[in-house]
CSV table of C-alpha atoms and ligand atoms in Angstrom, one decimal:
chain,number,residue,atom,x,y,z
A,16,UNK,CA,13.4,7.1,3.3
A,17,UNK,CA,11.8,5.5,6.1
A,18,UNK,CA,8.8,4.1,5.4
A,19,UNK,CA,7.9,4.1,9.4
A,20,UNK,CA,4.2,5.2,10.1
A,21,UNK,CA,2.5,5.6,13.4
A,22,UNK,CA,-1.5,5.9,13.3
A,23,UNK,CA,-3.7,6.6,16.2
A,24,UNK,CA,-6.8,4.1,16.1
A,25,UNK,CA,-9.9,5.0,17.9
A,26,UNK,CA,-12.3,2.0,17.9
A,27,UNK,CA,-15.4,4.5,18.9
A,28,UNK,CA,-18.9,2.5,19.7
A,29,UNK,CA,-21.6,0.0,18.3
A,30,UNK,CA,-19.6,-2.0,15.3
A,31,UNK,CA,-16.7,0.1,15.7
A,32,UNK,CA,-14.2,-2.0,17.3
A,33,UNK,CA,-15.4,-4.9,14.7
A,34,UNK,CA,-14.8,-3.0,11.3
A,35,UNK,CA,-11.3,-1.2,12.4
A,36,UNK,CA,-10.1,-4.2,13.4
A,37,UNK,CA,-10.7,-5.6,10.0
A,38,UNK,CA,-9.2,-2.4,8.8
A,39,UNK,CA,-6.0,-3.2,11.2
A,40,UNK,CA,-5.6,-6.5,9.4
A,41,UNK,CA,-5.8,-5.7,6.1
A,42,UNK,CA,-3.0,-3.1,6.8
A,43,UNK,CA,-1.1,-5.3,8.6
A,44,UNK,CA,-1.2,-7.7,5.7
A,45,UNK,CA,-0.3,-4.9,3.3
A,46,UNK,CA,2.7,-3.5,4.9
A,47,UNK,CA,4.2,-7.2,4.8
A,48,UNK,CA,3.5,-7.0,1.1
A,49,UNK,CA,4.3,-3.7,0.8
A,50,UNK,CA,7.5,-3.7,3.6
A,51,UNK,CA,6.1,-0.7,5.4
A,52,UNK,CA,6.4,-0.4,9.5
A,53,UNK,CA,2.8,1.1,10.7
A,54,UNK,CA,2.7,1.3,14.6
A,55,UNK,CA,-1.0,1.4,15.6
A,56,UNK,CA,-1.9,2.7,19.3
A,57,UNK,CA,-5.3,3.1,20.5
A,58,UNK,CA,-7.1,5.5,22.3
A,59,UNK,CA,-10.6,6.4,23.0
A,60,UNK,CA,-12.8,8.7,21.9
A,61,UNK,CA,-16.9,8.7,21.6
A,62,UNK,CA,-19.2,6.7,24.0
A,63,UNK,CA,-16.3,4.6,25.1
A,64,UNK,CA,-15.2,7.6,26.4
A,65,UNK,CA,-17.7,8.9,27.8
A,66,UNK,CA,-18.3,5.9,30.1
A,67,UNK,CA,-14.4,5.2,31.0
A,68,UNK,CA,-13.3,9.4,31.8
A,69,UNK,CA,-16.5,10.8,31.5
A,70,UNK,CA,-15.7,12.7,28.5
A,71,UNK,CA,-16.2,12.3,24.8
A,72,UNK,CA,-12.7,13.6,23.9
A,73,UNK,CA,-9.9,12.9,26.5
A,74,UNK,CA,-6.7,15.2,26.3
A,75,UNK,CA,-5.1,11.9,26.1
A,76,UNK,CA,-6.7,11.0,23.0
A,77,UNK,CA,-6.2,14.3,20.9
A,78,UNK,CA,-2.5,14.7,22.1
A,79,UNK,CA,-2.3,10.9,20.4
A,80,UNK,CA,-4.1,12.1,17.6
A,81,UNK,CA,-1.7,14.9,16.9
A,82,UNK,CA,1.2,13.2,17.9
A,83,UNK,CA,0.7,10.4,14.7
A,84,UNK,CA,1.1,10.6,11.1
A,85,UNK,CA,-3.0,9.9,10.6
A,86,UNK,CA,-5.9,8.4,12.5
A,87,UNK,CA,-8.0,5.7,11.7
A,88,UNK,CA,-11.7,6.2,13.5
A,89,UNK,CA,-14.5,3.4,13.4
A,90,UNK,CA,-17.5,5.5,14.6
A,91,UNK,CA,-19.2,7.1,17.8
A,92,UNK,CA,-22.0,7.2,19.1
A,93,UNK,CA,-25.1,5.4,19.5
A,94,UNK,CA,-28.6,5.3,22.0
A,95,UNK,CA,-26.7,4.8,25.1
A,96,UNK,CA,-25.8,8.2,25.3
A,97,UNK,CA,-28.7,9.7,24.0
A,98,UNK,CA,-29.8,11.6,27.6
A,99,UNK,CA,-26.2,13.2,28.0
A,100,UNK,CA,-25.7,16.7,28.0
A,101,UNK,CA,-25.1,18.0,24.3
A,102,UNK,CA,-21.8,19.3,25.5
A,103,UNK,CA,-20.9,16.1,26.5
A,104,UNK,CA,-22.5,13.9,22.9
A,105,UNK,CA,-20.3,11.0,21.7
A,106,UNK,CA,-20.3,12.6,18.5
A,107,UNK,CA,-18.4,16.1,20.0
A,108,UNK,CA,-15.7,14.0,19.9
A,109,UNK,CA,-15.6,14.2,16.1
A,110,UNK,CA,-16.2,17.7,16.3
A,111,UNK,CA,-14.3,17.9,18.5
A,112,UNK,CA,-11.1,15.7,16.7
A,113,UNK,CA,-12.1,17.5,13.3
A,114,UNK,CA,-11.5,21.0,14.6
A,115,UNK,CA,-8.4,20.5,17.1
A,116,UNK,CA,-6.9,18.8,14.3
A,117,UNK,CA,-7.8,21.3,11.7
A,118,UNK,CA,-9.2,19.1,9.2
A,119,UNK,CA,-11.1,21.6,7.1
A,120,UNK,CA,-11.6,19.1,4.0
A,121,UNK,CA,-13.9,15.9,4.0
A,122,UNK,CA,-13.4,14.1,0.7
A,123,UNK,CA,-16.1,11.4,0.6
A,124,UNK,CA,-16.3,9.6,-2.8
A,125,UNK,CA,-19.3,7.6,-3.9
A,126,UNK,CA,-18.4,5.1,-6.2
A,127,UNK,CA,-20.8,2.9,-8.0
A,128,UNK,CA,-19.1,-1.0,-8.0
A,129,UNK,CA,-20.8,-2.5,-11.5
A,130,UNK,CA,-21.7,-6.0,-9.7
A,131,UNK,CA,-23.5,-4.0,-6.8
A,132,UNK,CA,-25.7,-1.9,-9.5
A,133,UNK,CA,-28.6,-3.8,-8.1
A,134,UNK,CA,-28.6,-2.8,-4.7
A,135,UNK,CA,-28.6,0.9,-5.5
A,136,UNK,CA,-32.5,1.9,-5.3
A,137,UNK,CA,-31.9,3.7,-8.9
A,138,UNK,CA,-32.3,1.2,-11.2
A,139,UNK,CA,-30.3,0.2,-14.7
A,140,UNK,CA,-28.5,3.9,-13.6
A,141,UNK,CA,-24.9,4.6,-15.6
A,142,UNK,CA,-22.0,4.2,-13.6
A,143,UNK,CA,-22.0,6.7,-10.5
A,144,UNK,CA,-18.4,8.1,-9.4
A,145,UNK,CA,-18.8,11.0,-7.8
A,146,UNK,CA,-16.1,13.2,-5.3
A,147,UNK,CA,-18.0,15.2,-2.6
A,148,UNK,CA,-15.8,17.9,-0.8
A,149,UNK,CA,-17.2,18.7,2.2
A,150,UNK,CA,-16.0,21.8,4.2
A,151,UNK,CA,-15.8,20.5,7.5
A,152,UNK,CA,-14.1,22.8,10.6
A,153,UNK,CA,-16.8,25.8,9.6
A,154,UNK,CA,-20.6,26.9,9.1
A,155,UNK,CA,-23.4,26.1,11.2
A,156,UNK,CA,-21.8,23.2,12.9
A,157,UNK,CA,-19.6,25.2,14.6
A,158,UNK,CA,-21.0,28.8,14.1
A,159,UNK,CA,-22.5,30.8,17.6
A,160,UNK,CA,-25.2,29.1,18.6
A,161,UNK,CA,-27.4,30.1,21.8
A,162,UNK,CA,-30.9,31.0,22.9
A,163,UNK,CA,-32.5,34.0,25.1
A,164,UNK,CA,-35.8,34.4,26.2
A,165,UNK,CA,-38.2,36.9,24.3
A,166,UNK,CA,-41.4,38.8,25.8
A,167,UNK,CA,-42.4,40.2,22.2
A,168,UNK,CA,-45.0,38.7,20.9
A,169,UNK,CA,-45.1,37.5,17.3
A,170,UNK,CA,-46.7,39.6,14.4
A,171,UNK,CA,-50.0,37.3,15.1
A,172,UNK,CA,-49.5,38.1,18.7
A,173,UNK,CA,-48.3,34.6,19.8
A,174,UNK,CA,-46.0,34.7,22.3
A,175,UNK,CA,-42.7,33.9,21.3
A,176,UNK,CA,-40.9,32.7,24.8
A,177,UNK,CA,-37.5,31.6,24.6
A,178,UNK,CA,-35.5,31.6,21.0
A,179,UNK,CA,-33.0,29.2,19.9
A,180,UNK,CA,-30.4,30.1,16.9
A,181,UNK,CA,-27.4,28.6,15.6
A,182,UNK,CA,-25.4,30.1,13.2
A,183,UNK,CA,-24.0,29.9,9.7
A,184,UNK,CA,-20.9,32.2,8.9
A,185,UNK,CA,-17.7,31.1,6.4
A,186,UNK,CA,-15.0,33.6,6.2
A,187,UNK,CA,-13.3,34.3,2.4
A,188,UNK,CA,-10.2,31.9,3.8
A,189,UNK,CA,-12.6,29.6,5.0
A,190,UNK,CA,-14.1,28.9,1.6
A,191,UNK,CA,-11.6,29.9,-0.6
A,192,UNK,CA,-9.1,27.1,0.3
A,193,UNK,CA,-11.4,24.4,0.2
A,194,UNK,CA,-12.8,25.7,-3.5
A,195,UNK,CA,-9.1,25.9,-4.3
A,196,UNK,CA,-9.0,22.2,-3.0
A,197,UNK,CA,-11.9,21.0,-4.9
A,198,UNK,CA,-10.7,22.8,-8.3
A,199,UNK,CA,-7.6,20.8,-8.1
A,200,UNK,CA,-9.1,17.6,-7.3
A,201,UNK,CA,-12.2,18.4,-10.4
A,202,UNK,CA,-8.8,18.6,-12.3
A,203,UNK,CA,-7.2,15.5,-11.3
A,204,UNK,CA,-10.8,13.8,-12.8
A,205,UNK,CA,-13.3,14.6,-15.0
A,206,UNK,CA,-12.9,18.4,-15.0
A,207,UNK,CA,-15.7,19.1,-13.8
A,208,UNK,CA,-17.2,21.0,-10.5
A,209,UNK,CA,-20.3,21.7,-9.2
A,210,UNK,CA,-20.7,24.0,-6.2
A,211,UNK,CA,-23.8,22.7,-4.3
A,212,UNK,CA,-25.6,26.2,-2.1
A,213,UNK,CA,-28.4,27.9,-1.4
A,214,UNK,CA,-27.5,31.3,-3.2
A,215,UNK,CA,-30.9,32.6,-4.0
A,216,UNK,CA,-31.7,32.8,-0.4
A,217,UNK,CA,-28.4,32.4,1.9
A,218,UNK,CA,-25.8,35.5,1.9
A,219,UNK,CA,-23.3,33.5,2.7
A,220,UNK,CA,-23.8,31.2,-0.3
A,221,UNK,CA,-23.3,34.0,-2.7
A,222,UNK,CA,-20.0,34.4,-1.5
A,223,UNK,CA,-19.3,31.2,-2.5
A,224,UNK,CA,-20.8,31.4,-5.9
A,225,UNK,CA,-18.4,34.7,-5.7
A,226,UNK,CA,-15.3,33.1,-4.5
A,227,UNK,CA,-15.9,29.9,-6.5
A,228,UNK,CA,-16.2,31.8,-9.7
A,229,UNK,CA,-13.1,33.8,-9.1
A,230,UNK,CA,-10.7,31.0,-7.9
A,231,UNK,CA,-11.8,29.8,-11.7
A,232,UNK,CA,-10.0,32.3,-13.2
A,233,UNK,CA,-6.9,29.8,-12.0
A,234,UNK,CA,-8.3,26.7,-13.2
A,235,UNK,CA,-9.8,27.2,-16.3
A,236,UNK,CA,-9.4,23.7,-17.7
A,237,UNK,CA,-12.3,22.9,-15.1
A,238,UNK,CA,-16.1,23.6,-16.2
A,239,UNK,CA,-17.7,25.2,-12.7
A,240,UNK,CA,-21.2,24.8,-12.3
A,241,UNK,CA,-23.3,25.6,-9.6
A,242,UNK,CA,-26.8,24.4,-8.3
A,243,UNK,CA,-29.0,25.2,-4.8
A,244,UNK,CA,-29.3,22.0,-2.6
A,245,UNK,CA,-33.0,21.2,-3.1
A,246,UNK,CA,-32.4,20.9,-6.9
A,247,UNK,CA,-28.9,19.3,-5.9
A,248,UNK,CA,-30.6,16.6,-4.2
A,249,UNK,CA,-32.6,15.8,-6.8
A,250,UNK,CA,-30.5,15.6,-9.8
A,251,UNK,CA,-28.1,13.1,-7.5
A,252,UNK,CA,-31.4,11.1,-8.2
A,253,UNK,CA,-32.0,12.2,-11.6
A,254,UNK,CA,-29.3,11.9,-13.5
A,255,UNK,CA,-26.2,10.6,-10.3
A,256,UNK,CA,-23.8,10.0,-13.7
A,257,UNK,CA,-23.4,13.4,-14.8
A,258,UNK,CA,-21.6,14.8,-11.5
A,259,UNK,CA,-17.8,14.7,-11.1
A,260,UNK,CA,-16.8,16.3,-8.1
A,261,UNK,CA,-18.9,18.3,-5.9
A,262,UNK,CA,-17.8,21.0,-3.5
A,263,UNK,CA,-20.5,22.6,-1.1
A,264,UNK,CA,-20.7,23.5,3.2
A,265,UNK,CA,-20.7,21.3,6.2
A,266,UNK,CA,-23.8,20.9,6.4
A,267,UNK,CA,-25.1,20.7,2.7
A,268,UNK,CA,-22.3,18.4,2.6
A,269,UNK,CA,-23.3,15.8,5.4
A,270,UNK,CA,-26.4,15.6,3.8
A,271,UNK,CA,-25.5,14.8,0.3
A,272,UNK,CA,-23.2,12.3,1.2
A,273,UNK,CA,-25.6,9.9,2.7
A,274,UNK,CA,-27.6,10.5,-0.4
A,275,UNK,CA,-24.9,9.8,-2.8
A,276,UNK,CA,-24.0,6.8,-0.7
A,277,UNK,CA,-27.3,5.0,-0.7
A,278,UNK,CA,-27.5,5.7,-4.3
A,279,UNK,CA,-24.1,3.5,-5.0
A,280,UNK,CA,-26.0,0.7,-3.0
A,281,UNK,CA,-24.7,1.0,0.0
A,282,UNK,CA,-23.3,3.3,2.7
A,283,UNK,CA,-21.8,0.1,3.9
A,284,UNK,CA,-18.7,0.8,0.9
A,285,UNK,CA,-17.8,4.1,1.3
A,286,UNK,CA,-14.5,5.3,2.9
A,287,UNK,CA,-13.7,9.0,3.3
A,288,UNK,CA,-10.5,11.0,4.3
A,289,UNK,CA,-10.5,14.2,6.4
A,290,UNK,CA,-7.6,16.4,5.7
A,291,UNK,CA,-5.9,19.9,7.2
A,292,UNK,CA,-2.6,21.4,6.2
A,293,UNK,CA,-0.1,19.6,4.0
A,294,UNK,CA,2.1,18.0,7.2
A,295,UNK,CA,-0.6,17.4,9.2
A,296,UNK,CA,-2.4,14.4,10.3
A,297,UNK,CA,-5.4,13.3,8.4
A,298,UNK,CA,-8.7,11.4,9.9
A,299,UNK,CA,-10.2,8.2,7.7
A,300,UNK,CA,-13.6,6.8,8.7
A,301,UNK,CA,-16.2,5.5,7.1
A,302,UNK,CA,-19.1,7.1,6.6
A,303,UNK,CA,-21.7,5.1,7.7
A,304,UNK,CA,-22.2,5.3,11.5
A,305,UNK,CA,-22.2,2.9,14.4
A,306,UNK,CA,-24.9,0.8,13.7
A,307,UNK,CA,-25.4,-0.4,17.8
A,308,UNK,CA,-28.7,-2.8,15.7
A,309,UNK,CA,-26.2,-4.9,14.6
A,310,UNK,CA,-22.9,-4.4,17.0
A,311,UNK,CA,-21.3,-7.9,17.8
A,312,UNK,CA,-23.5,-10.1,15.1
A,313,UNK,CA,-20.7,-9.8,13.0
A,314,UNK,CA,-23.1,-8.4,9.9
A,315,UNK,CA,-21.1,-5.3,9.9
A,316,UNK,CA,-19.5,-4.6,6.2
A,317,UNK,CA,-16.3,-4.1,6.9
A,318,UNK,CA,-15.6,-2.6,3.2
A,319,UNK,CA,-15.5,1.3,4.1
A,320,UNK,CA,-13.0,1.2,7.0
A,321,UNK,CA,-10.3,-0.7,4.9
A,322,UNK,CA,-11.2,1.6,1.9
A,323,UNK,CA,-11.0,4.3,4.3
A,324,UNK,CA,-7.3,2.7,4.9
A,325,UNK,CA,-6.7,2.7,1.9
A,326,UNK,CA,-7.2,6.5,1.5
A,327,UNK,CA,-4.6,7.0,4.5
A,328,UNK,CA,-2.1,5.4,2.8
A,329,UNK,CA,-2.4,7.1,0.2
A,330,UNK,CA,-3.0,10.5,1.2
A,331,UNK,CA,-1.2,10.7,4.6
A,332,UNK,CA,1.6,8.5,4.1
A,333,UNK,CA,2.2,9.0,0.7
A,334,UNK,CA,1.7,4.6,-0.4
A,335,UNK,CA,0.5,5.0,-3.6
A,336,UNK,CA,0.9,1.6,-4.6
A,337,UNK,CA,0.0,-0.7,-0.9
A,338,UNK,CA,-3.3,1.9,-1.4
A,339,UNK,CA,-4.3,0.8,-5.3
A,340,UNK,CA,-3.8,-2.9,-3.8
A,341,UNK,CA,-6.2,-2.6,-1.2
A,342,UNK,CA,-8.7,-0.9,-3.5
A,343,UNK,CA,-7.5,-3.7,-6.6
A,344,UNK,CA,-8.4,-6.4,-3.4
A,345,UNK,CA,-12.0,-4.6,-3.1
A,346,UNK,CA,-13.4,-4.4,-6.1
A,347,UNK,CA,-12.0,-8.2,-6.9
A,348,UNK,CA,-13.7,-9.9,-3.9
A,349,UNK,CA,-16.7,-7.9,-5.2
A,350,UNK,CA,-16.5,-9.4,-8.6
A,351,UNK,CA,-15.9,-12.9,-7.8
A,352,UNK,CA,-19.4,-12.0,-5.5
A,353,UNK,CA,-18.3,-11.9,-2.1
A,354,UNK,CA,-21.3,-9.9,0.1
A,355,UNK,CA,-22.0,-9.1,3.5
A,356,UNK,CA,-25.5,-8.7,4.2
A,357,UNK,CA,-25.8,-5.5,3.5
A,358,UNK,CA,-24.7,-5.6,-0.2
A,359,UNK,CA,-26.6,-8.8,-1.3
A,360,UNK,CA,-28.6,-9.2,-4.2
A,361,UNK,CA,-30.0,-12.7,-4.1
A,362,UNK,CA,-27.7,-13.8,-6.5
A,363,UNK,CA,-27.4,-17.6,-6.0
A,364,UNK,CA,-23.5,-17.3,-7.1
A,365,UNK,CA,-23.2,-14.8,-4.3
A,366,UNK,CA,-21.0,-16.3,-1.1
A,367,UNK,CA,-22.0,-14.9,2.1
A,368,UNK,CA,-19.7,-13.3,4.3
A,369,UNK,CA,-20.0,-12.0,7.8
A,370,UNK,CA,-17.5,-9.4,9.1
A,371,UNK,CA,-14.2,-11.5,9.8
A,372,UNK,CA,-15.1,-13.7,6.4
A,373,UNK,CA,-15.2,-10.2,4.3
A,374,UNK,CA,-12.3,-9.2,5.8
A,375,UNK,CA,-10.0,-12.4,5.4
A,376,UNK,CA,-11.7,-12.6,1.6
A,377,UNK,CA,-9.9,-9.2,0.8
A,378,UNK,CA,-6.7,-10.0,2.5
A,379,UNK,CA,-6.1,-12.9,0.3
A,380,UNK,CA,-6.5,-11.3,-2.6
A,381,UNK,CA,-3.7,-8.6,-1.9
A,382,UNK,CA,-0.7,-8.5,-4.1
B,420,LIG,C1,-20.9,12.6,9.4
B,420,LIG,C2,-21.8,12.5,10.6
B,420,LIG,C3,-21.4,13.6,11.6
B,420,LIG,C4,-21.6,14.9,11.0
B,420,LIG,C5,-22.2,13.5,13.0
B,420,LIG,C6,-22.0,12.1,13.6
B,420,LIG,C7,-21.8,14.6,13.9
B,420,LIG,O1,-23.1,12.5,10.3
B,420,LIG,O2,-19.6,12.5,9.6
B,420,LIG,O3,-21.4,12.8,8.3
B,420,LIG,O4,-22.7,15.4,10.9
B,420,LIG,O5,-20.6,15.4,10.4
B,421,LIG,MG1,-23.4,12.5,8.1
């Protein structure tokens, strides 16, 4: 079979360019080791965009996008672009990429490294590996949103003036297949799924809990459990080592994985994978953002874009094996105490690495 791969790469903004570079070279260096052909072409998405075409998404860039086996995205965004028109954000290009490319499933694992225990803001906390599912083309982020203006008054008799909604709907094939998807992937680990709404006050979290509890009819090796966000939230804090894999809506799900991240130590590690159908292109990016505070200092960790690389091998193009080296490459330079800024401890054994450093750290320990 030919092991022939062509990725899109969009750089984005702020430290971007830096970290998916060092994501470029560490799969460079693996498909030498690994005798694997990956074609990289870049495009532009995000601010860059924005200020080359005018546009956060350019036709050129999705037709790329589509046209490859996976994309690799740094991030978007950042001040700059604050005053543009919210049609016109950097980040509608993710949206934007994440829709057109039908990538209804955001798997962002948040793994506790031993060594880096001490960074987390939990202290002497068990080991944390935890799989957040995060439905990602539906609910409120891309539900009807709008506003009218209103001459009734409120109950108090305050004038209520102009209105502003946005929506949260889910159809039953919107959330069955990514339960479906997050039962399978409970299975593949610890067995056990907890389905993260809001069910004593949102109707479209009781379907959910309805759909969730019937798709584990299917999957009955897998304990489901399921618990409203606010409590959610703080169990990640109260006890992090007792979830497995989590499986809850967009936007529950964007903000539970910046919690779970912090609580490994640092957002700075974590990769995550965006998928659609079987056959079709998946997204990796980390999921930290652009950081513009520290774009071109070279402080950027450049850990959660190669472990986001890692993913795509794995999960897009089917390398099992160049993947676990990446990830074996990690968690070694990690042990022996390599740290960007980000990650440090004041350890004295610790050797401090900026981007490139980090980057050329994990590249010689690939086998
Ligand atoms: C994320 C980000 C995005 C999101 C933003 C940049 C639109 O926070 O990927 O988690 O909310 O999905
Ligand atoms: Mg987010």
């Amino acid at each position: 079979m030919a092991r022939d791969y062509k990725i899109a790469v969009i750089e984005g903004d702020g430290i971007g360019p830096e970290i998916v570079d060092s994501a470029l070279r560490v799969l460079s260096a693996t498909a030498r080791i690994y005798h694997l052909t990956i074609k990289a072409v870049k495009y532009t998405a995000g601010g860059a965009a924005i200020d080359q075409f005018g546009v956060p998404l350019p036709d050129k860039t999705l037709e790329g996008a589509k046209a490859s086996d996976a994309v690799l995205l740094g991030a978007v965004g950042g001040p700059k672009w604050d005053d543009v028109a919210p049609e016109l954000r950097p980040e509608r290009a993710l949206l934007g990429l994440r829709s057109a490319l039908g990538l209804y499933s955001n798997l962002r694992p948040a793994v506790m490294y031993p060594e880096l225990s001490e960074a987390s803001p939990l202290k002497n906390t068990k080991p944390i590996d935890i799989m957040i599912v995060r439905e990602l083309t539906g609910g409120i982020y891309f539900g009807e949103r709008g506003s009218y203006d209103s001459d009734e008054d409120l109950s108090d008799g305050t004038p209520r003036g102009k209105v502003t909604f946005d929506t949260e709907s889910y159809s039953e094939g919107e959330i069955s297949r990514i339960v479906r998807q997050a039962f399978s992937i409970a299975r593949s680990r610890k067995g056990h799924l907890t389905l993260v709404d809001k069910a004593n006050v949102l109707a479209t979290s009781r379907e959910w809990r309805r759909i969730a509890s019937e798709i584990n009819a299917d999957y009955p090796d897998v304990k489901l459990d399921c618990l409203y966000i606010d409590n959610a939230a703080m169990q990640l804090i109260a006890r992090p080592y007792s979830f497995d894999t989590i499986v809850t809506s967009n936007m529950f799900g964007d903000i539970l994985s910046d919690e779970a991240g912090q609580i490994t130590g640092s957002i700075g590690m974590l990769p995550s994978a965006s998928l659609g159908k079987p056959g079709t292109p998946g997204m990796y990016e980390p999921v930290h953002g652009s950081a513009p505070d520290i774009a071109g200092t070279g402080k950027a960790n450049p850990i959660a874009t190669i472990l986001s690389s890692a993913m795509m091998l794995r999960l897009s193009l089917g390398e099992d094996k160049a993947a676990a080296s990446i990830e074996k490459a990690v968690s070694q330079v990690i042990s022996e105490g390599y740290r960007t800024t980000d990650i440090m401890i004041g350890k004295d054994y610790v050797k401090i690495c900026n981007t490139d450093q980090m980057t050329d750290a994990v590249i010689s320990k690939l086998k």
